[in-house]
Coordinates of C-alpha atoms and ligand atoms in Angstrom, one line a residue:
M248 CA 7.6 15.5 19.8
C249 CA 10.5 17.0 17.9
A250 CA 14.0 15.7 17.2
T251 CA 17.0 17.6 18.3
V252 CA 19.5 18.3 15.5
P253 CA 23.1 17.3 16.3
A254 CA 25.4 20.3 16.1
E255 CA 27.8 18.2 14.1
P256 CA 26.1 15.2 12.4
K257 CA 28.0 11.9 13.0
K258 CA 28.0 8.7 11.0
G259 CA 27.1 5.3 12.0
A260 CA 25.4 3.0 14.4
K261 CA 26.4 4.8 17.5
T262 CA 24.4 7.9 16.6
P263 CA 20.7 7.4 17.4
R264 CA 18.2 7.4 14.5
T265 CA 16.6 10.8 14.1
P266 CA 13.0 10.5 15.4
M267 CA 10.1 11.5 13.1
P268 CA 7.8 14.3 14.6
E269 CA 4.3 12.9 15.0
Q270 CA 0.9 14.2 16.1
D271 CA 0.3 13.5 19.8
P272 CA -1.9 10.3 20.1
S273 CA -4.6 12.0 22.1
V274 CA -5.0 14.7 19.4
R275 CA -4.7 12.5 16.4
V276 CA -7.5 10.1 17.4
T277 CA -9.8 13.0 16.9
N278 CA -8.7 13.8 13.3
F279 CA -7.8 12.2 10.0
S280 CA -4.7 14.3 9.4
E281 CA -1.4 12.5 8.8
V282 CA 0.1 10.9 12.0
A283 CA 3.8 11.3 11.0
L284 CA 4.7 14.8 10.1
G285 CA 7.9 14.5 8.1
Y286 CA 11.5 15.5 8.6
T287 CA 12.7 19.1 8.6
P288 CA 15.8 19.8 6.4
E289 CA 18.0 19.7 9.5
M290 CA 16.6 16.4 10.6
A291 CA 17.1 14.9 7.1
A292 CA 20.7 16.2 7.1
A293 CA 21.4 14.6 10.5
E294 CA 19.9 11.3 9.4
A295 CA 21.6 11.3 6.0
A296 CA 24.9 11.8 7.9
R297 CA 24.4 8.5 9.7
C298 CA 24.8 6.5 6.4
I299 CA 28.3 5.1 6.0
Q300 CA 28.0 4.8 2.2
C301 CA 28.7 1.0 2.0
K302 CA 30.6 -0.2 -1.0
K303 CA 28.2 -3.2 -1.3
P304 CA 25.0 -1.7 0.2
G305 CA 22.7 -4.3 1.6
C306 CA 19.9 -1.7 1.6
V307 CA 19.7 -1.7 -2.2
K308 CA 19.4 -5.5 -2.3
G309 CA 16.6 -5.3 0.1
C310 CA 14.6 -2.9 -2.1
P311 CA 12.3 -4.6 -4.7
V312 CA 12.9 -1.7 -7.2
E313 CA 16.6 -1.4 -6.3
I314 CA 16.7 2.3 -5.6
N315 CA 20.3 3.6 -5.4
I316 CA 19.9 4.3 -1.7
P317 CA 23.5 5.4 -0.8
G318 CA 23.4 7.5 -4.0
F319 CA 20.3 9.5 -3.0
I320 CA 21.4 9.7 0.7
A321 CA 24.7 11.2 -0.4
K322 CA 22.9 13.9 -2.3
V323 CA 20.6 14.7 0.7
K324 CA 23.8 15.0 2.8
A325 CA 25.2 17.4 0.2
G326 CA 22.0 19.4 0.1
D327 CA 21.3 18.5 -3.5
L328 CA 17.6 17.5 -3.1
D329 CA 16.8 17.8 -6.8
G330 CA 19.6 15.3 -7.5
A331 CA 18.4 13.0 -4.7
Y332 CA 14.9 13.0 -6.2
K333 CA 16.2 12.2 -9.7
V334 CA 18.2 9.2 -8.2
I335 CA 15.1 7.8 -6.5
K336 CA 12.8 8.5 -9.4
G337 CA 15.2 6.6 -11.6
T338 CA 13.7 3.4 -10.3
N339 CA 10.7 4.3 -8.2
A340 CA 7.6 5.9 -9.8
L341 CA 5.9 6.8 -6.4
P342 CA 8.5 7.9 -3.9
A343 CA 6.2 10.0 -1.7
V344 CA 3.9 7.0 -1.4
C345 CA 6.7 4.4 -0.7
G346 CA 8.4 6.7 1.8
R347 CA 5.1 6.4 3.8
V348 CA 3.8 2.9 3.4
C349 CA 6.6 0.5 2.6
P350 CA 7.4 -2.1 5.3
Q351 CA 11.0 -0.8 5.4
E352 CA 11.9 -3.0 8.4
N353 CA 11.5 -6.0 6.1
Q354 CA 13.2 -4.4 3.1
C355 CA 15.8 -1.7 2.7
E356 CA 16.1 -0.9 6.4
G357 CA 16.0 -4.5 7.4
S358 CA 19.1 -5.0 5.3
C359 CA 21.0 -1.9 6.4
I360 CA 24.4 -2.7 7.9
L361 CA 23.8 -0.2 10.8
G362 CA 20.9 -2.4 12.0
K363 CA 23.3 -5.1 13.0
K364 CA 24.7 -3.1 15.9
G365 CA 22.1 -0.4 16.4
E366 CA 19.4 1.3 14.5
P367 CA 19.3 1.2 10.6
V368 CA 19.3 4.5 8.6
A369 CA 15.8 5.8 8.4
I370 CA 15.7 5.3 4.6
G371 CA 11.9 5.5 4.3
R372 CA 11.8 8.8 6.2
L373 CA 14.5 10.3 4.0
E374 CA 12.8 9.1 0.8
R375 CA 9.6 10.8 2.0
F376 CA 11.5 14.0 2.8
V377 CA 13.0 14.1 -0.7
A378 CA 9.7 13.4 -2.4
D379 CA 7.7 15.9 -0.4
T380 CA 10.3 18.6 -0.9
F381 CA 10.1 18.0 -4.7
M382 CA 6.3 17.7 -4.9
A383 CA 5.9 21.5 -5.1
K384 CA 7.8 21.6 -8.4
D385 CA 6.6 21.4 -11.9
A386 CA 5.2 17.9 -12.7
C387 CA 7.1 17.3 -15.9
E388 CA 10.4 18.2 -14.4
Q389 CA 9.7 16.1 -11.4
L390 CA 9.5 13.0 -13.4
T391 CA 11.8 13.1 -16.3
G392 CA 13.5 16.5 -16.8
D393 CA 12.2 19.0 -19.4
E394 CA 13.2 17.2 -22.5
A395 CA 11.6 13.9 -21.9
C396 CA 8.3 15.5 -21.3
H397 CA 8.0 16.4 -25.0
L398 CA 9.2 13.0 -26.2
Q399 CA 6.4 11.3 -28.1
R400 CA 6.9 8.1 -30.1
E401 CA 4.2 8.0 -32.7
G402 CA 2.1 4.9 -33.2
L403 CA 3.0 3.1 -29.9
K404 CA 0.4 2.7 -27.2
V405 CA 0.0 0.5 -24.2
A406 CA -3.2 -0.1 -22.1
C407 CA -3.2 -0.7 -18.3
I408 CA -6.2 -2.1 -16.6
G409 CA -6.4 -0.8 -13.0
S410 CA -4.7 2.3 -11.6
G411 CA -3.0 0.9 -8.5
P412 CA 0.8 1.1 -7.9
S413 CA 1.6 -1.7 -10.4
S414 CA -0.2 0.0 -13.3
L415 CA 1.1 3.5 -12.3
T416 CA 4.6 2.2 -12.4
V417 CA 4.1 0.8 -15.9
A418 CA 2.5 4.1 -17.0
G419 CA 5.2 6.2 -15.4
Y420 CA 8.1 4.2 -16.9
L421 CA 6.7 3.8 -20.4
S422 CA 5.5 7.4 -20.7
S423 CA 8.9 8.7 -19.7
L424 CA 10.2 6.8 -22.8
G425 CA 7.6 8.5 -24.9
V426 CA 5.2 5.6 -25.2
K427 CA 1.5 6.6 -25.0
V428 CA -0.2 4.9 -22.1
H429 CA -3.9 4.7 -21.4
V430 CA -5.0 3.6 -17.9
Y431 CA -8.5 2.1 -17.6
E432 CA -9.9 2.1 -14.0
A433 CA -13.1 0.6 -12.7
L434 CA -13.7 3.2 -9.9
H435 CA -14.3 6.9 -10.3
E436 CA -11.0 7.7 -8.5
L437 CA -7.5 6.7 -9.5
G438 CA -4.8 5.1 -7.4
G439 CA -6.1 1.7 -6.4
V440 CA -5.7 0.7 -2.7
L441 CA -3.6 3.9 -2.2
V442 CA -6.9 5.9 -2.3
Y443 CA -9.7 3.5 -1.4
G444 CA -7.8 1.3 1.1
I445 CA -5.0 3.1 3.0
P446 CA -6.6 5.9 5.1
E447 CA -5.9 9.6 4.8
F448 CA -4.0 9.7 8.2
R449 CA -1.3 7.4 6.8
L450 CA -1.3 8.4 3.1
P451 CA -3.0 11.7 2.3
K452 CA -5.0 11.4 -0.9
A453 CA -3.5 14.7 -2.1
I454 CA -0.1 13.0 -2.3
V455 CA -1.5 10.2 -4.6
R456 CA -3.3 12.8 -6.7
K457 CA -0.1 14.8 -7.2
E458 CA 1.8 11.7 -8.3
I459 CA -1.0 11.0 -10.8
Q460 CA -1.2 14.6 -12.0
A461 CA 2.5 14.4 -12.7
M462 CA 1.9 11.4 -14.9
S463 CA -0.9 13.1 -16.7
A464 CA 1.4 16.0 -17.4
Q465 CA 3.8 13.5 -18.9
G466 CA 1.1 12.3 -21.3
V467 CA -0.5 9.3 -19.5
E468 CA -4.3 9.3 -20.2
F469 CA -6.6 8.0 -17.4
F470 CA -10.1 6.6 -18.0
P471 CA -12.0 6.2 -14.8
N472 CA -15.3 4.3 -14.6
W473 CA -14.1 1.7 -17.1
V474 CA -14.5 -1.9 -15.9
G475 CA -12.0 -4.2 -17.6
G476 CA -13.9 -7.4 -18.6
K477 CA -17.2 -5.5 -18.8
T478 CA -16.9 -2.1 -20.4
I479 CA -13.9 -3.3 -22.4
T480 CA -12.2 -6.7 -22.5
V481 CA -8.6 -7.6 -23.0
P482 CA -9.2 -9.1 -26.5
E483 CA -11.0 -5.8 -27.5
L484 CA -8.1 -3.7 -26.3
L485 CA -5.7 -5.8 -28.4
E486 CA -8.1 -5.4 -31.4
K487 CA -8.0 -1.7 -30.9
G488 CA -4.3 -1.7 -31.7
Y489 CA -2.7 -1.5 -28.3
N490 CA 0.9 -2.9 -28.6
A491 CA 0.6 -4.4 -25.2
V492 CA -1.9 -4.7 -22.3
F493 CA -0.9 -4.7 -18.6
I494 CA -3.3 -6.2 -16.1
G495 CA -2.9 -4.6 -12.7
V496 CA -6.3 -5.1 -11.1
G497 CA -5.2 -6.1 -7.6
A498 CA -6.9 -8.7 -5.5
G499 CA -9.9 -6.9 -4.1
L500 CA -12.4 -9.7 -3.4
P501 CA -12.9 -9.9 0.4
T502 CA -12.5 -13.2 2.2
F503 CA -14.9 -13.9 5.0
L504 CA -14.7 -15.9 8.2
N505 CA -17.5 -18.4 7.3
V506 CA -18.9 -18.5 10.8
P507 CA -22.6 -18.3 11.8
G508 CA -24.1 -14.8 11.9
E509 CA -21.7 -13.2 9.5
N510 CA -24.7 -11.8 7.5
L511 CA -26.0 -9.8 10.5
I512 CA -26.3 -6.0 10.1
G513 CA -23.2 -4.5 11.6
V514 CA -20.7 -7.0 10.2
F515 CA -18.6 -5.5 7.4
S516 CA -15.7 -6.6 5.2
A517 CA -12.7 -4.3 5.7
N518 CA -12.9 -3.4 2.0
E519 CA -16.4 -2.2 2.3
F520 CA -15.8 -0.3 5.5
L521 CA -12.6 1.4 4.3
T522 CA -14.0 2.2 0.9
R523 CA -17.1 3.8 2.4
V524 CA -14.9 6.0 4.7
N525 CA -12.1 6.7 2.2
L526 CA -13.7 6.9 -1.2
G527 CA -17.1 8.0 0.1
R528 CA -15.3 10.6 2.2
A529 CA -17.4 9.6 5.3
Y530 CA -14.4 10.8 7.4
N531 CA -15.4 14.3 6.4
F532 CA -19.1 13.9 7.1
P533 CA -21.2 16.1 7.4
K534 CA -19.1 18.3 5.1
T535 CA -19.5 15.4 2.6
D536 CA -22.8 13.6 1.9
T537 CA -22.0 10.1 2.9
P538 CA -22.1 9.0 6.6
A539 CA -20.8 5.6 7.7
F540 CA -22.3 3.4 10.4
I541 CA -19.9 3.1 13.4
G542 CA -20.6 0.9 16.4
K543 CA -19.7 1.7 20.1
H544 CA -17.6 -1.4 20.5
V545 CA -16.0 -2.5 17.3
A546 CA -14.2 -5.9 16.8
V547 CA -11.7 -6.2 14.0
F548 CA -10.6 -9.6 12.8
G549 CA -7.1 -10.0 11.3
A550 CA -3.7 -8.5 12.2
G551 CA -2.3 -7.1 8.9
N552 CA -2.1 -3.5 7.7
V553 CA -5.7 -3.7 6.6
A554 CA -6.9 -4.7 10.1
L555 CA -4.9 -2.0 11.7
D556 CA -6.2 0.6 9.2
S557 CA -9.8 -0.5 9.9
A558 CA -9.3 -0.4 13.7
R559 CA -7.7 3.1 13.7
T560 CA -10.3 4.4 11.2
A561 CA -13.1 3.1 13.4
K562 CA -11.6 4.8 16.4
R563 CA -11.3 8.1 14.6
M564 CA -14.9 7.8 13.4
G565 CA -16.1 7.8 17.0
A566 CA -16.1 4.2 18.2
E567 CA -15.7 4.1 22.0
K568 CA -13.7 0.9 22.1
V569 CA -11.9 -1.0 19.3
S570 CA -10.6 -4.5 19.8
I571 CA -8.4 -6.4 17.3
V572 CA -9.1 -10.1 17.5
Y573 CA -6.2 -12.3 16.4
R574 CA -5.7 -16.1 16.5
R575 CA -1.9 -15.8 17.2
T576 CA 0.1 -13.5 19.3
E577 CA 1.4 -9.9 18.8
K578 CA 4.8 -11.3 17.7
E579 CA 3.2 -13.0 14.6
M580 CA 1.2 -10.0 13.5
P581 CA 2.1 -9.2 9.8
A582 CA 1.3 -5.5 10.0
R583 CA 4.1 -2.9 9.7
L584 CA 5.7 -2.3 13.1
E585 CA 5.1 1.4 13.0
E586 CA 1.3 0.9 12.5
L587 CA 1.1 -1.5 15.4
H588 CA 3.0 0.9 17.6
H589 CA 0.7 3.8 16.5
A590 CA -2.4 1.7 17.0
K591 CA -1.4 0.8 20.6
E592 CA -0.6 4.4 21.3
E593 CA -4.1 5.3 20.1
G594 CA -5.8 2.9 22.6
I595 CA -6.6 0.0 20.3
E596 CA -7.0 -3.2 22.3
L597 CA -5.3 -6.4 21.2
L598 CA -7.3 -9.6 21.9
C599 CA -4.6 -12.1 20.9
L600 CA -5.1 -15.9 20.9
N601 CA -8.8 -15.6 20.2
A602 CA -10.7 -16.7 17.1
P603 CA -14.4 -15.9 16.3
I604 CA -16.8 -18.8 16.2
A605 CA -20.2 -17.1 15.9
F606 CA -21.9 -13.7 15.7
H607 CA -25.2 -13.2 17.5
G608 CA -27.9 -10.7 16.6
D609 CA -30.9 -9.0 18.3
E610 CA -34.5 -9.4 17.1
N611 CA -33.9 -6.9 14.3
G612 CA -31.0 -8.8 12.9
R613 CA -28.4 -6.4 14.3
L614 CA -25.1 -7.6 15.7
K615 CA -25.1 -7.5 19.5
S616 CA -22.3 -10.0 20.5
M617 CA -19.9 -12.6 19.4
S618 CA -18.5 -15.9 20.7
L619 CA -14.7 -16.3 20.8
Q620 CA -12.6 -19.5 21.0
R621 CA -9.4 -19.3 23.0
M622 CA -6.4 -20.5 21.1
E623 CA -2.8 -21.5 21.9
L624 CA 0.3 -21.7 19.7
G625 CA 1.5 -25.0 18.2
E626 CA 4.3 -25.9 15.8
P627 CA 5.2 -23.5 13.0
D628 CA 3.1 -24.0 9.8
E629 CA 4.2 -23.6 6.1
S630 CA 4.4 -19.8 6.5
G631 CA 6.9 -20.3 9.4
R632 CA 4.5 -18.8 11.9
C633 CA 3.3 -20.9 14.9
R634 CA 0.0 -22.7 14.1
P635 CA -2.9 -21.6 16.3
I636 CA -4.7 -24.5 18.0
A637 CA -8.1 -24.3 19.7
C638 CA -8.2 -24.8 23.5
E639 CA -11.3 -27.1 23.5
G640 CA -14.1 -25.9 25.7
D641 CA -12.5 -22.5 26.4
T642 CA -14.9 -20.0 24.9
C643 CA -16.3 -16.6 25.9
T644 CA -18.9 -14.1 24.7
L645 CA -18.1 -10.4 24.0
D646 CA -20.6 -7.6 23.5
V647 CA -19.9 -5.9 20.2
D648 CA -22.2 -3.9 17.9
M649 CA -19.9 -3.7 14.9
A650 CA -17.4 -6.2 13.4
I651 CA -14.9 -5.7 10.6
V652 CA -13.5 -8.7 8.9
A653 CA -9.9 -8.1 7.6
V654 CA -8.6 -11.7 7.1
G655 CA -7.5 -11.4 3.5
T656 CA -8.7 -10.9 -0.1
S657 CA -8.6 -12.9 -3.3
A658 CA -8.7 -12.3 -7.1
N659 CA -11.8 -10.9 -8.7
P660 CA -12.6 -13.3 -11.6
L661 CA -13.9 -10.7 -14.0
I662 CA -10.8 -10.4 -16.2
T663 CA -9.9 -14.1 -16.2
Q664 CA -13.5 -15.1 -17.1
T665 CA -13.5 -12.7 -20.1
T666 CA -10.0 -13.4 -21.5
P667 CA -9.9 -16.7 -23.4
G668 CA -6.5 -18.4 -23.1
L669 CA -5.3 -16.4 -20.0
E670 CA -3.8 -18.9 -17.7
K671 CA -4.7 -18.7 -14.0
T672 CA -3.8 -20.5 -10.8
K673 CA -6.1 -22.7 -8.9
R674 CA -6.9 -19.8 -6.7
G675 CA -7.8 -17.6 -9.6
Y676 CA -4.6 -15.4 -9.8
V677 CA -3.2 -14.6 -13.2
V678 CA 0.0 -16.6 -14.1
A679 CA 2.8 -14.3 -15.3
N680 CA 6.5 -14.9 -16.0
E681 CA 8.4 -13.7 -12.9
E682 CA 11.1 -11.9 -14.9
T683 CA 9.0 -10.3 -17.7
G684 CA 5.5 -10.2 -16.3
E685 CA 4.2 -11.8 -19.6
T686 CA 1.1 -14.0 -19.3
S687 CA 0.1 -17.0 -21.4
L688 CA -1.1 -14.5 -24.0
P689 CA 1.6 -12.9 -26.0
G690 CA 1.6 -9.1 -25.5
V691 CA -0.5 -9.4 -22.4
F692 CA 1.3 -8.7 -19.1
A693 CA 0.3 -8.8 -15.5
G694 CA 1.7 -7.8 -12.1
G695 CA 0.9 -6.8 -8.5
D696 CA -1.6 -8.5 -6.3
I697 CA -3.5 -10.1 -9.2
V698 CA -0.5 -12.3 -9.7
T699 CA 0.9 -12.7 -6.2
G700 CA -2.2 -12.3 -4.1
A701 CA -2.4 -9.5 -1.5
A702 CA 1.2 -8.2 -1.0
T703 CA 2.8 -4.8 -0.8
V704 CA 2.9 -1.5 -2.7
I705 CA 6.6 -1.9 -3.5
S706 CA 6.3 -5.5 -4.7
A707 CA 3.4 -4.4 -7.0
M708 CA 5.7 -1.6 -8.2
G709 CA 8.6 -4.0 -8.7
A710 CA 6.4 -6.2 -10.9
G711 CA 5.2 -3.2 -12.8
R712 CA 8.7 -2.1 -13.5
K713 CA 9.8 -5.6 -14.8
A714 CA 6.8 -5.7 -17.1
A715 CA 7.3 -2.1 -18.3
K716 CA 11.0 -2.8 -19.0
E717 CA 10.1 -5.9 -21.1
I718 CA 7.4 -4.0 -23.0
A719 CA 9.9 -1.1 -23.7
K720 CA 12.5 -3.6 -24.8
R721 CA 10.1 -5.1 -27.3
L722 CA 8.7 -1.8 -28.6
L723 CA 11.9 0.3 -28.6
G724 CA 14.8 -2.1 -28.5
E725 CA 17.3 -3.0 -25.8
A726 CA 19.1 0.3 -26.0
A727 CA 16.1 2.3 -24.7
V728 CA 16.0 0.3 -21.5
Q729 CA 18.4 1.3 -18.7
Ligands
FAD246 P1 -4.4 -2.3 -6.3 O1 -3.8 -1.2 -5.5 O2 -5.4 -3.2 -5.7 O3 -5.1 -1.5 -7.5 C1 -5.9 -2.2 -8.5 C2 -6.9 -1.3 -9.2 O4 -7.5 -1.9 -10.2 C3 -7.9 -0.7 -8.3 O5 -8.0 0.7 -8.4 C4 -9.2 -1.4 -8.7 O6 -10.4 -0.6 -8.6 C5 -8.9 -1.6 -10.2 N1 -9.6 -2.7 -10.8 C6 -10.0 -3.9 -10.3 N2 -10.7 -4.6 -11.2 C7 -10.7 -3.8 -12.3 C8 -11.3 -4.0 -13.6 N3 -11.9 -5.2 -13.9 N4 -11.2 -3.0 -14.5 C9 -10.5 -1.9 -14.2 N5 -10.0 -1.6 -13.0 C10 -10.1 -2.6 -12.1 N6 1.1 -2.3 1.3 C11 2.2 -1.7 1.8 O7 3.3 -1.9 1.2 N7 2.2 -1.0 2.9 C12 1.0 -0.7 3.6 O8 1.1 0.0 4.6 C13 -0.2 -1.3 3.1 N8 -1.4 -1.0 3.7 C14 -2.5 -1.5 3.1 C15 -3.7 -1.1 3.7 C16 -4.9 -1.6 3.1 C17 -6.2 -1.2 3.8 C18 -4.9 -2.4 2.0 C19 -6.2 -2.9 1.4 C20 -3.7 -2.8 1.4 C21 -2.5 -2.3 2.0 N9 -1.3 -2.6 1.4 C22 -0.1 -2.1 1.9 C23 -1.2 -3.5 0.2 C24 -1.0 -2.7 -1.1 O9 -1.8 -1.6 -1.0 C25 -1.3 -3.6 -2.3 O10 -0.4 -4.7 -2.2 C26 -1.0 -2.8 -3.6 O11 -1.8 -1.6 -3.6 C27 -1.3 -3.7 -4.8 O12 -1.2 -2.9 -6.0 P2 -1.9 -3.4 -7.3 O13 -1.4 -2.4 -8.3 O14 -1.6 -4.8 -7.6 O15 -3.4 -3.2 -7.1
SF4_247 FE1 23.8 3.5 4.1 FE2 22.7 1.4 5.5 FE3 22.7 1.4 2.8 FE4 25.0 1.1 4.1 S1 23.2 -0.3 4.1 S2 24.6 2.4 2.3 S3 24.6 2.5 5.9 S4 21.6 2.9 4.1

């Protein structure tokens, strides 16, 4: 499906949004290649021409890292892609990632003026186009321009624990100012959820690797297989002479349903399933060593991005039928709209207004079916979404041989347990100042999911940026911070 390029690109809401070419659904369910294929230069020019260059752009306010959106779009329109990349990179450390996975409908595009009367400018697609075009270039130049690559401030060093988007933002920002950054990551691969959670067909690992290579070229040092709180603790890092420590360890502890039978063979947490497929490369088996168990009929519990990624991954791995079981209706699903649209196109079934009440096993302890409780919607709860209420006595049993639980995650206690004086919330998240990211311990900062609970890539990056700015201000003075 390809877009047609207007002969003379026009501005504004009356011109339809330029569609993104995609793999056909019947083809893409058989592979792990990226679903969305990216704009051509002509498509990007046509889409850029729709932006009316608002004097007070709502899109910028909607972006947690405040990218100068009209500024970069104007450069795309003028054909100056290097300039466009520099504008984006000025505030966003991972544009190729954000262009792909940000929930733009709730952020920049949700605040674009054109959305009031028609379709908003496809800001995410343009960001991805600019970043992908620039990826092929020299890593140092990509990030900071030639000179900054050689900038080194002697004696200043900062440690980041975790290598997800929050830490990568801290590392990218501080290293571009010449501060030495060491990133300690528990896993053998770098990138956090971007590599072990979000599947290849939405965010190719090569894109994340390239962004990380670019940071290495800028002087950031990465130490995989280091578990903060075990291999090295926060107090030890401070004793080693780091000027500041940033905690960006995410919230990777899976939440379970707490219903009978959840320990049966065949019931997985989404974390475990996606990590096996993504990090273990089961999607490439038998070319790689690690296979993954896949059932014939797979039930996935939850309705966020994690649930949809699990469902679409199971389908690609060979499941005959995949059903998403959700307590509310499609309207309340928190997943990105594009993912929901793609999942439906790929034949994923939605079993809305149903909640699991028990899993049942065979004589070998393997999952063979589950009981569901029918639900209806009541009044809105504190999240603003309608509360699901059980329809007493209305239950059913469904044959399933695999279940994936994707109903949320919480904080891993390793860091808080090993860092005396680090204040945490009742739910175990690290308490950090909203403006500076500083925790109860001076010089120790935190941001991303470990502070907010499971959120988004861009909000983790926004928190990383605030913390990095504060660290830079203290180490280098106000003048160094733009
Ligand atoms: P993370 O990305 O979680 O990274 C934390 C890193 O710290 C990990 O690498 C972890 O191994 C490491 N770590 C943990 N403990 C330690 C320790 N003790 N020592 C050293 N390292 C440690 N958001 C979107 O905006 N759009 C999406 O489409 C989207 N899809 C998602 C799909 C899935 C399957 C998942 C799980 C999440 C998705 N999200 C999405 C959410 C988003 O990925 C997260 O909000 C974001 O990655 C959080 O970034 P972070 O830096 O806080 O932590
Ligand atoms: Fe362009 Fe929309 Fe931003 Fe206005 S709000 S500058 S039209 S992207």
